Amino acid sequence: GAVVSQHPSRVICKSGTSVKIECRSLDFQATTMFWYRQFPKQSLMLMATSNEGSKATYEQGVEKDKFLINHASLTLSTLTVTSAHPEDSSFYICSASDRDRVTDTQYFGPGTRLTVL
Amino acid sequence: AQKITQTQPGMFVQEKEAVTLDCTYDTSDPSYGLFWYKQPSSGEMIFLIYQGSYDQQNATEGRYSLNFQKARKSANLVISASQLGDSAMYFCAMREMGAGSYQLTFGKGTKLSVIP
């Protein structure tokens, strides 16, 4: 149980285009999902917290107009990188919190490696 | 001050030996949870083990155990009988329950290499 999928796993796009990344909880309902960014050989940096049916909460320094987050259902959250630039190239990873578990453990998707040319 | 400190950027261990990965934390919240995740080179974050601040016993999950020393604010991960597949980055993380937030704060990680 507690499986989170993420799609696509890898994407290469041209500068100026938009990219959508999907995060799904496959076997549990996730009221809250999180989006992280990870640079090479560094730890995870929280970008935003996504709650089903409401606006995402962005961390300081994260541009909400550039990184659009939608949490349309209890099993799906999407991150859209708008007008992508090479500096947006990174590893993006989502997680979902299983509220039914006492620990509220976050389970992570496999990540999406974005390369902007 | 950093909330999660992992002082070992890299560790080596012989196959079949035990290894301890260090983690210290800083919080004034009496209610918190501590997590360990494994990140292989493929990038996925794999949940390993959880310890709650009010848990009386150290958490164990198979070959993983957590050496929880509350007074010292440490939550070291112990991996017994290391396997080659244990080679990965390991992250310690904390969630402070009192804030009503579900956010995790991660340490910088420890790269574990298991030597045959």
CSV table of C-alpha atoms in Angstrom, one decimal:
chain,number,residue,atom,x,y,z
A,1,GLY,CA,0.0,0.0,0.0
A,2,ALA,CA,0.8,3.7,0.0
A,3,VAL,CA,1.9,4.0,-3.6
A,4,VAL,CA,2.4,7.3,-5.3
A,5,SER,CA,3.0,7.6,-9.0
A,6,GLN,CA,4.4,10.5,-11.0
A,7,HIS,CA,4.3,11.2,-14.7
A,8,PRO,CA,6.3,11.8,-16.7
A,9,SER,CA,9.5,10.4,-15.3
A,10,ARG,CA,11.6,12.5,-17.6
A,11,VAL,CA,10.8,15.4,-19.9
A,12,ILE,CA,12.9,17.6,-22.2
A,13,CYS,CA,11.4,20.8,-23.5
A,14,LYS,CA,12.3,24.0,-25.2
A,15,SER,CA,12.7,27.2,-23.4
A,16,GLY,CA,9.4,29.1,-23.2
A,17,THR,CA,7.1,26.1,-23.2
A,18,SER,CA,5.0,24.8,-20.3
A,19,VAL,CA,5.3,21.4,-18.7
A,20,LYS,CA,2.7,19.6,-16.6
A,21,ILE,CA,3.7,16.9,-14.1
A,22,GLU,CA,1.1,14.7,-12.5
A,23,CYS,CA,1.2,13.1,-9.1
A,24,ARG,CA,-1.3,10.4,-8.1
A,25,SER,CA,-1.9,8.5,-4.9
A,26,LEU,CA,-2.8,5.0,-6.2
A,27,ASP,CA,-4.2,3.2,-3.2
A,28,PHE,CA,-5.1,5.9,-0.7
A,29,GLN,CA,-6.7,9.3,-0.5
A,30,ALA,CA,-4.4,12.2,-0.1
A,31,THR,CA,-5.9,15.3,1.3
A,32,THR,CA,-2.5,16.9,1.2
A,33,MET,CA,0.2,16.6,-1.4
A,34,PHE,CA,3.6,18.2,-1.5
A,35,TRP,CA,5.9,19.3,-4.3
A,36,TYR,CA,9.6,19.4,-3.8
A,37,ARG,CA,12.6,20.3,-6.0
A,38,GLN,CA,15.9,18.7,-5.7
A,39,PHE,CA,19.2,20.0,-7.2
A,40,PRO,CA,22.0,17.5,-7.8
A,41,LYS,CA,23.6,16.2,-4.6
A,42,GLN,CA,21.4,18.3,-2.4
A,43,SER,CA,18.4,17.7,-0.2
A,44,LEU,CA,14.8,18.2,-1.0
A,45,MET,CA,13.4,21.8,-1.0
A,46,LEU,CA,9.7,22.1,-0.4
A,47,MET,CA,8.1,24.2,-3.0
A,48,ALA,CA,4.4,24.1,-2.0
A,49,THR,CA,1.8,22.3,-0.1
A,50,SER,CA,-1.3,21.3,-2.0
A,51,ASN,CA,-4.7,20.7,-0.4
A,52,GLU,CA,-7.6,19.2,-2.2
A,53,GLY,CA,-10.1,21.7,-3.3
A,54,SER,CA,-8.2,24.8,-2.2
A,55,LYS,CA,-5.3,26.9,-3.3
A,56,ALA,CA,-1.8,25.7,-2.8
A,57,THR,CA,0.5,27.2,-0.1
A,58,TYR,CA,3.8,28.2,-1.6
A,59,GLU,CA,7.1,28.5,0.2
A,60,GLN,CA,8.9,31.8,0.4
A,61,GLY,CA,10.8,32.5,-2.8
A,62,VAL,CA,8.7,30.1,-5.0
A,63,GLU,CA,6.9,31.9,-7.8
A,64,LYS,CA,3.3,30.9,-7.7
A,65,ASP,CA,2.6,32.2,-11.2
A,66,LYS,CA,5.5,30.1,-12.6
A,67,PHE,CA,4.7,26.9,-10.7
A,68,LEU,CA,1.0,26.4,-11.0
A,69,ILE,CA,-0.4,23.7,-8.7
A,70,ASN,CA,-3.8,22.2,-8.9
A,71,HIS,CA,-5.2,19.6,-6.5
A,72,ALA,CA,-8.3,18.6,-8.3
A,73,SER,CA,-9.2,15.4,-6.4
A,74,LEU,CA,-8.1,13.3,-3.4
A,75,THR,CA,-5.8,11.3,-5.6
A,76,LEU,CA,-4.4,13.8,-8.1
A,77,SER,CA,-2.2,16.9,-7.9
A,78,THR,CA,-0.5,18.6,-10.9
A,79,LEU,CA,2.4,20.9,-11.1
A,80,THR,CA,2.7,23.0,-14.3
A,81,VAL,CA,6.0,24.8,-14.9
A,82,THR,CA,5.0,27.7,-17.1
A,83,SER,CA,7.3,29.4,-19.6
A,84,ALA,CA,10.1,27.1,-18.6
A,85,HIS,CA,13.7,28.3,-18.7
A,86,PRO,CA,17.0,26.4,-18.4
A,87,GLU,CA,17.3,27.4,-14.7
A,88,ASP,CA,14.1,25.5,-14.1
A,89,SER,CA,15.9,22.3,-15.0
A,90,SER,CA,15.8,20.1,-11.9
A,91,PHE,CA,14.4,17.0,-10.3
A,92,TYR,CA,10.8,17.5,-9.2
A,93,ILE,CA,9.3,15.0,-6.7
A,94,CYS,CA,5.9,14.9,-5.1
A,95,SER,CA,4.6,13.3,-2.0
A,96,ALA,CA,1.2,12.4,-0.6
A,97,SER,CA,0.2,12.2,3.0
A,98,ASP,CA,-1.8,9.2,4.1
A,99,ARG,CA,-4.1,10.8,6.7
A,100,ASP,CA,-5.5,7.4,7.7
A,101,ARG,CA,-2.1,6.4,9.1
A,102,VAL,CA,-1.4,7.7,12.6
A,103,THR,CA,2.1,8.9,11.6
A,104,ASP,CA,0.9,11.0,8.6
A,105,THR,CA,3.8,9.6,6.7
A,106,GLN,CA,4.6,11.2,3.4
A,107,TYR,CA,5.0,8.8,0.5
A,108,PHE,CA,6.9,9.9,-2.5
A,109,GLY,CA,6.5,9.5,-6.2
A,110,PRO,CA,9.5,8.4,-8.3
A,111,GLY,CA,10.2,12.0,-9.4
A,112,THR,CA,10.4,13.8,-12.7
A,113,ARG,CA,13.6,15.0,-14.2
A,114,LEU,CA,13.0,18.2,-16.2
A,115,THR,CA,15.5,19.4,-18.7
A,116,VAL,CA,14.8,22.8,-20.4
A,117,LEU,CA,16.9,23.5,-23.5
B,1,ALA,CA,19.9,27.0,13.3
B,2,GLN,CA,19.3,23.9,11.2
B,3,LYS,CA,16.5,21.8,12.4
B,4,ILE,CA,17.9,18.6,11.1
B,5,THR,CA,21.6,17.9,11.1
B,6,GLN,CA,23.3,15.0,9.4
B,7,THR,CA,27.0,15.3,10.0
B,8,GLN,CA,28.2,12.5,7.8
B,9,PRO,CA,28.2,13.4,4.1
B,10,GLY,CA,29.5,10.0,3.2
B,11,MET,CA,29.9,6.6,4.9
B,12,PHE,CA,31.4,3.3,3.9
B,13,VAL,CA,30.4,-0.1,5.3
B,14,GLN,CA,31.5,-3.6,4.5
B,15,GLU,CA,28.8,-5.9,3.3
B,16,LYS,CA,27.0,-7.8,6.1
B,17,GLU,CA,28.2,-5.3,8.7
B,18,ALA,CA,26.0,-2.9,10.7
B,19,VAL,CA,26.2,0.8,10.1
B,20,THR,CA,24.8,3.8,12.0
B,21,LEU,CA,23.8,7.0,10.3
B,22,ASP,CA,23.6,10.0,12.5
B,23,CYS,CA,20.8,12.5,12.8
B,24,THR,CA,20.3,15.3,15.4
B,25,TYR,CA,17.3,17.6,15.4
B,26,ASP,CA,16.3,20.8,17.0
B,27,THR,CA,12.8,21.7,18.0
B,28,SER,CA,10.9,23.3,20.9
B,29,ASP,CA,7.7,21.5,19.9
B,30,PRO,CA,7.0,18.6,22.4
B,31,SER,CA,5.1,16.7,19.7
B,32,TYR,CA,7.1,15.7,16.6
B,33,GLY,CA,7.8,12.8,14.3
B,34,LEU,CA,11.1,11.7,12.9
B,35,PHE,CA,11.4,9.9,9.6
B,36,TRP,CA,14.2,8.2,7.6
B,37,TYR,CA,14.0,8.0,3.8
B,38,LYS,CA,16.3,6.2,1.4
B,39,GLN,CA,17.0,7.6,-2.0
B,40,PRO,CA,18.7,5.3,-4.5
B,41,SER,CA,20.4,6.7,-7.6
B,42,SER,CA,17.0,6.3,-9.4
B,43,GLY,CA,15.7,9.2,-7.4
B,44,GLU,CA,12.7,7.8,-5.7
B,45,MET,CA,12.3,8.5,-2.0
B,46,ILE,CA,11.6,5.3,0.0
B,47,PHE,CA,10.1,5.6,3.5
B,48,LEU,CA,12.1,3.4,5.9
B,49,ILE,CA,11.1,4.1,9.5
B,50,TYR,CA,9.2,6.5,11.8
B,51,GLN,CA,9.6,7.5,15.4
B,52,GLY,CA,7.2,9.6,17.4
B,53,SER,CA,8.4,11.9,20.1
B,54,TYR,CA,6.1,10.2,22.6
B,55,ASP,CA,7.0,6.6,21.6
B,56,GLN,CA,8.5,4.8,24.5
B,57,GLN,CA,10.4,2.2,22.5
B,58,ASN,CA,12.8,2.6,19.6
B,59,ALA,CA,11.2,1.9,16.2
B,60,THR,CA,12.3,-1.1,14.2
B,61,GLU,CA,11.4,-2.2,10.7
B,62,GLY,CA,13.2,-5.3,9.6
B,63,ARG,CA,16.9,-4.5,9.3
B,64,TYR,CA,16.3,-0.9,10.2
B,65,SER,CA,16.1,0.4,13.7
B,66,LEU,CA,16.1,3.9,15.1
B,67,ASN,CA,18.2,4.7,18.1
B,68,PHE,CA,16.1,7.4,19.6
B,69,GLN,CA,17.7,9.5,22.4
B,70,LYS,CA,15.3,12.2,23.2
B,71,ALA,CA,17.3,14.1,25.7
B,72,ARG,CA,20.2,14.3,23.3
B,73,LYS,CA,17.8,15.1,20.4
B,74,SER,CA,19.2,12.4,18.3
B,75,ALA,CA,17.6,9.8,16.0
B,76,ASN,CA,20.2,7.7,14.5
B,77,LEU,CA,19.4,5.0,11.9
B,78,VAL,CA,21.0,1.6,12.3
B,79,ILE,CA,21.1,-0.7,9.4
B,80,SER,CA,22.0,-4.3,10.3
B,81,ALA,CA,23.6,-6.8,8.0
B,82,SER,CA,24.3,-4.3,5.2
B,83,GLN,CA,23.5,-5.4,1.6
B,84,LEU,CA,24.9,-4.0,-1.7
B,85,GLY,CA,21.4,-2.7,-2.4
B,86,ASP,CA,21.6,-0.4,0.7
B,87,SER,CA,24.0,1.9,-1.2
B,88,ALA,CA,22.0,5.1,-1.5
B,89,MET,CA,21.5,8.5,0.0
B,90,TYR,CA,19.7,8.5,3.4
B,91,PHE,CA,17.7,11.5,4.6
B,92,CYS,CA,16.5,12.2,8.1
B,93,ALA,CA,13.4,14.3,8.4
B,94,MET,CA,11.2,15.8,11.1
B,95,ARG,CA,7.6,17.0,11.3
B,96,GLU,CA,6.6,19.3,14.1
B,97,MET,CA,3.0,18.4,15.0
B,98,GLY,CA,2.2,21.5,17.1
B,99,ALA,CA,2.3,23.9,14.2
B,100,GLY,CA,-0.6,22.0,12.6
B,101,SER,CA,1.5,21.6,9.5
B,102,TYR,CA,2.3,18.4,7.7
B,103,GLN,CA,5.6,19.7,6.3
B,104,LEU,CA,8.8,17.7,6.6
B,105,THR,CA,12.1,19.3,7.2
B,106,PHE,CA,14.9,17.3,5.7
B,107,GLY,CA,18.6,17.0,6.6
B,108,LYS,CA,21.3,17.2,3.9
B,109,GLY,CA,21.6,13.5,3.7
B,110,THR,CA,24.3,10.9,4.1
B,111,LYS,CA,25.6,8.9,1.1
B,112,LEU,CA,26.1,5.3,2.1
B,113,SER,CA,28.3,3.0,0.1
B,114,VAL,CA,28.3,-0.7,0.8
B,115,ILE,CA,31.6,-2.4,-0.1
B,116,PRO,CA,31.5,-6.1,-1.2
